[in-house]
PDB file of C-alpha atoms in Angstrom:
ATOM      1  CA  MET A 109     127.212-171.891 292.987  1.00 70.00           C
ATOM      2  CA  SER A 110     123.754-171.581 294.521  1.00 72.00           C
ATOM      3  CA  VAL A 111     124.041-167.784 294.348  1.00 75.00           C
ATOM      4  CA  LEU A 112     124.807-167.876 290.627  1.00 80.00           C
ATOM      5  CA  VAL A 113     121.904-170.165 289.734  1.00 82.00           C
ATOM      6  CA  ASN A 114     119.547-168.604 292.315  1.00 78.00           C
ATOM      7  CA  THR A 115     118.644-171.781 294.193  1.00 80.00           C
ATOM      8  CA  SER A 116     118.224-172.286 297.898  1.00 79.00           C
ATOM      9  CA  LEU A 117     120.447-174.558 299.933  1.00 76.00           C
ATOM     10  CA  SER A 118     119.008-177.358 301.995  1.00 78.00           C
ATOM     11  CA  PHE A 119     120.172-177.796 305.575  1.00 77.00           C
ATOM     12  CA  GLN A 120     121.190-181.318 306.502  1.00 76.00           C
ATOM     13  CA  VAL A 121     120.784-182.149 310.176  1.00 77.00           C
ATOM     14  CA  THR A 122     123.735-183.991 311.711  1.00 72.00           C
ATOM     15  CA  PRO A 123     123.320-186.539 314.507  1.00 67.00           C
ATOM     16  CA  LYS A 124     123.824-185.111 317.986  1.00 66.00           C
ATOM     17  CA  GLU A 125     124.605-188.330 319.848  1.00 65.00           C
ATOM     18  CA  ARG A 126     128.118-189.677 320.073  1.00 59.00           C
ATOM     19  CA  GLN A 127     128.993-192.282 317.519  1.00 60.00           C
ATOM     20  CA  SER A 128     131.563-194.985 317.884  1.00 61.00           C
ATOM     21  CA  GLY A 129     132.763-197.833 315.768  1.00 64.00           C
ATOM     22  CA  ILE A 130     135.355-198.691 313.180  1.00 67.00           C
ATOM     23  CA  TYR A 131     134.932-196.754 309.948  1.00 71.00           C
ATOM     24  CA  LEU A 132     137.469-198.412 307.651  1.00 76.00           C
ATOM     25  CA  ASN A 133     135.045-198.090 304.747  1.00 81.00           C
ATOM     26  CA  LEU A 134     135.591-194.318 304.873  1.00 84.00           C
ATOM     27  CA  VAL A 135     139.379-194.511 304.693  1.00 88.00           C
ATOM     28  CA  TRP A 136     139.894-197.236 302.091  1.00 91.00           C
ATOM     29  CA  PRO A 137     141.773-194.878 299.694  1.00 93.00           C
ATOM     30  CA  GLN A 138     144.212-194.048 302.496  1.00 94.00           C
ATOM     31  CA  LEU A 139     144.616-197.756 303.297  1.00 94.00           C
ATOM     32  CA  VAL A 140     145.388-198.508 299.657  1.00 96.00           C
ATOM     33  CA  MET A 141     147.987-195.718 299.482  1.00 96.00           C
ATOM     34  CA  PHE A 142     149.474-196.839 302.809  1.00 97.00           C
ATOM     35  CA  CYS A 143     149.956-200.379 301.475  1.00 96.00           C
ATOM     36  CA  LEU A 144     151.321-199.174 298.124  1.00 97.00           C
ATOM     37  CA  LEU A 145     153.884-196.937 299.838  1.00 97.00           C
ATOM     38  CA  ILE A 146     155.093-199.819 302.016  1.00 97.00           C
ATOM     39  CA  LEU A 147     155.287-202.125 299.004  1.00 97.00           C
ATOM     40  CA  GLY A 148     157.198-199.445 297.072  1.00 96.00           C
ATOM     41  CA  ILE A 149     159.737-199.045 299.855  1.00 96.00           C
ATOM     42  CA  ILE A 150     160.241-202.807 300.037  1.00 97.00           C
ATOM     43  CA  TRP A 151     160.474-203.256 296.257  1.00 96.00           C
ATOM     44  CA  ALA A 152     162.963-200.391 295.833  1.00 94.00           C
ATOM     45  CA  GLY A 153     164.941-201.687 298.836  1.00 95.00           C
ATOM     46  CA  ILE A 154     165.282-205.049 297.112  1.00 96.00           C
ATOM     47  CA  GLN A 155     166.385-203.295 293.930  1.00 94.00           C
ATOM     48  CA  LEU A 156     168.932-201.303 295.952  1.00 94.00           C
ATOM     49  CA  ALA A 157     170.250-204.472 297.610  1.00 94.00           C
ATOM     50  CA  MET A 158     170.618-206.183 294.225  1.00 95.00           C
ATOM     51  CA  GLY A 159     172.520-203.197 292.845  1.00 92.00           C
ATOM     52  CA  ASN A 160     169.924-202.323 290.205  1.00 93.00           C
ATOM     53  CA  LEU A 161     169.593-198.660 291.180  1.00 88.00           C
ATOM     54  CA  ASP A 162     171.853-196.133 289.465  1.00 90.00           C
ATOM     55  CA  ASN A 163     171.575-193.510 292.211  1.00 91.00           C
ATOM     56  CA  PRO A 164     171.047-194.887 295.744  1.00 91.00           C
ATOM     57  CA  LEU A 165     170.531-191.355 297.124  1.00 94.00           C
ATOM     58  CA  THR A 166     167.286-191.165 295.148  1.00 92.00           C
ATOM     59  CA  TYR A 167     166.053-194.227 297.012  1.00 93.00           C
ATOM     60  CA  TRP A 168     166.731-192.657 300.401  1.00 95.00           C
ATOM     61  CA  VAL A 169     165.031-189.386 299.434  1.00 96.00           C
ATOM     62  CA  ASN A 170     161.992-191.373 298.301  1.00 95.00           C
ATOM     63  CA  VAL A 171     162.024-193.385 301.525  1.00 96.00           C
ATOM     64  CA  ALA A 172     162.031-190.142 303.523  1.00 97.00           C
ATOM     65  CA  TRP A 173     159.048-188.781 301.570  1.00 97.00           C
ATOM     66  CA  SER A 174     157.261-192.103 301.849  1.00 97.00           C
ATOM     67  CA  LEU A 175     157.745-192.212 305.624  1.00 97.00           C
ATOM     68  CA  TYR A 176     156.377-188.676 305.879  1.00 97.00           C
ATOM     69  CA  SER A 177     153.351-189.666 303.781  1.00 97.00           C
ATOM     70  CA  LEU A 178     152.895-192.834 305.832  1.00 97.00           C
ATOM     71  CA  SER A 179     152.817-190.825 309.062  1.00 96.00           C
ATOM     72  CA  LEU A 180     150.116-188.533 307.655  1.00 96.00           C
ATOM     73  CA  LEU A 181     148.085-191.426 306.301  1.00 95.00           C
ATOM     74  CA  TRP A 182     148.413-193.298 309.597  1.00 94.00           C
ATOM     75  CA  SER A 183     146.887-190.387 311.509  1.00 92.00           C
ATOM     76  CA  VAL A 184     143.837-190.508 309.216  1.00 90.00           C
ATOM     77  CA  ILE A 185     143.571-194.300 309.434  1.00 90.00           C
ATOM     78  CA  ARG A 186     143.967-194.231 313.219  1.00 89.00           C
ATOM     79  CA  ALA A 187     141.165-191.670 313.463  1.00 85.00           C
ATOM     80  CA  SER A 188     138.798-194.198 311.891  1.00 83.00           C
ATOM     81  CA  PHE A 189     139.270-196.369 314.996  1.00 80.00           C
ATOM     82  CA  TRP A 190     138.603-193.523 317.453  1.00 74.00           C
ATOM     83  CA  SER A 191     135.744-193.853 319.866  1.00 70.00           C
ATOM     84  CA  PRO A 192     134.593-191.257 322.386  1.00 68.00           C
ATOM     85  CA  PRO A 193     135.521-191.830 326.021  1.00 71.00           C
ATOM     86  CA  GLU A 194     132.892-193.418 328.192  1.00 71.00           C
ATOM     87  CA  THR A 195     130.935-190.878 330.232  1.00 67.00           C
ATOM     88  CA  ASN A 196     128.371-191.254 332.949  1.00 62.00           C
ATOM     89  CA  ASN A 197     125.626-188.890 334.075  1.00 54.00           C
ATOM     90  CA  GLN A 198     127.826-187.406 336.787  1.00 56.00           C
ATOM     91  CA  ASP A 199     130.309-186.118 334.180  1.00 52.00           C
ATOM     92  CA  LEU A 200     127.525-184.292 332.341  1.00 53.00           C
ATOM     93  CA  GLN A 201     126.307-182.289 335.357  1.00 55.00           C
ATOM     94  CA  GLN A 202     127.215-178.626 335.669  1.00 55.00           C
ATOM     95  CA  PRO A 203     129.725-177.636 338.384  1.00 57.00           C
ATOM     96  CA  THR A 204     128.261-175.579 341.212  1.00 56.00           C
ATOM     97  CA  ASN A 205     130.117-172.254 341.732  1.00 56.00           C
ATOM     98  CA  LEU A 206     133.559-173.731 342.204  1.00 56.00           C
ATOM     99  CA  GLY A 207     135.224-170.363 341.633  1.00 55.00           C
ATOM    100  CA  SER A 208     133.266-168.228 344.116  1.00 54.00           C
ATOM    101  CA  ALA A 209     134.508-167.788 347.661  1.00 53.00           C
ATOM    102  CA  GLN A 210     132.292-168.639 350.627  1.00 55.00           C
ATOM    103  CA  VAL A 211     132.066-165.918 353.267  1.00 50.00           C
TER     104      VAL A 211
END
């Protein structure tokens, strides 16, 4: 778009230090969908148990798709809890010629 309107792009500097914390505010849409999928499975399961569903196979196909979606959403939600492993200064030092042979 910047090429078409002949404007320059600005470069945004990203932080270089490691960040840690819980970032649930970034994944709230995924959390909402996760909860809605679980509630949908439960609600349709109750309907199935009460005999209100005309085609029970449809329920099981939807459960399969919902479980697949839940697994994908869970990986995104779990990533919001990720924190980098603890390192010390010794881990950051360069190795000293480990591959060369001493004669």
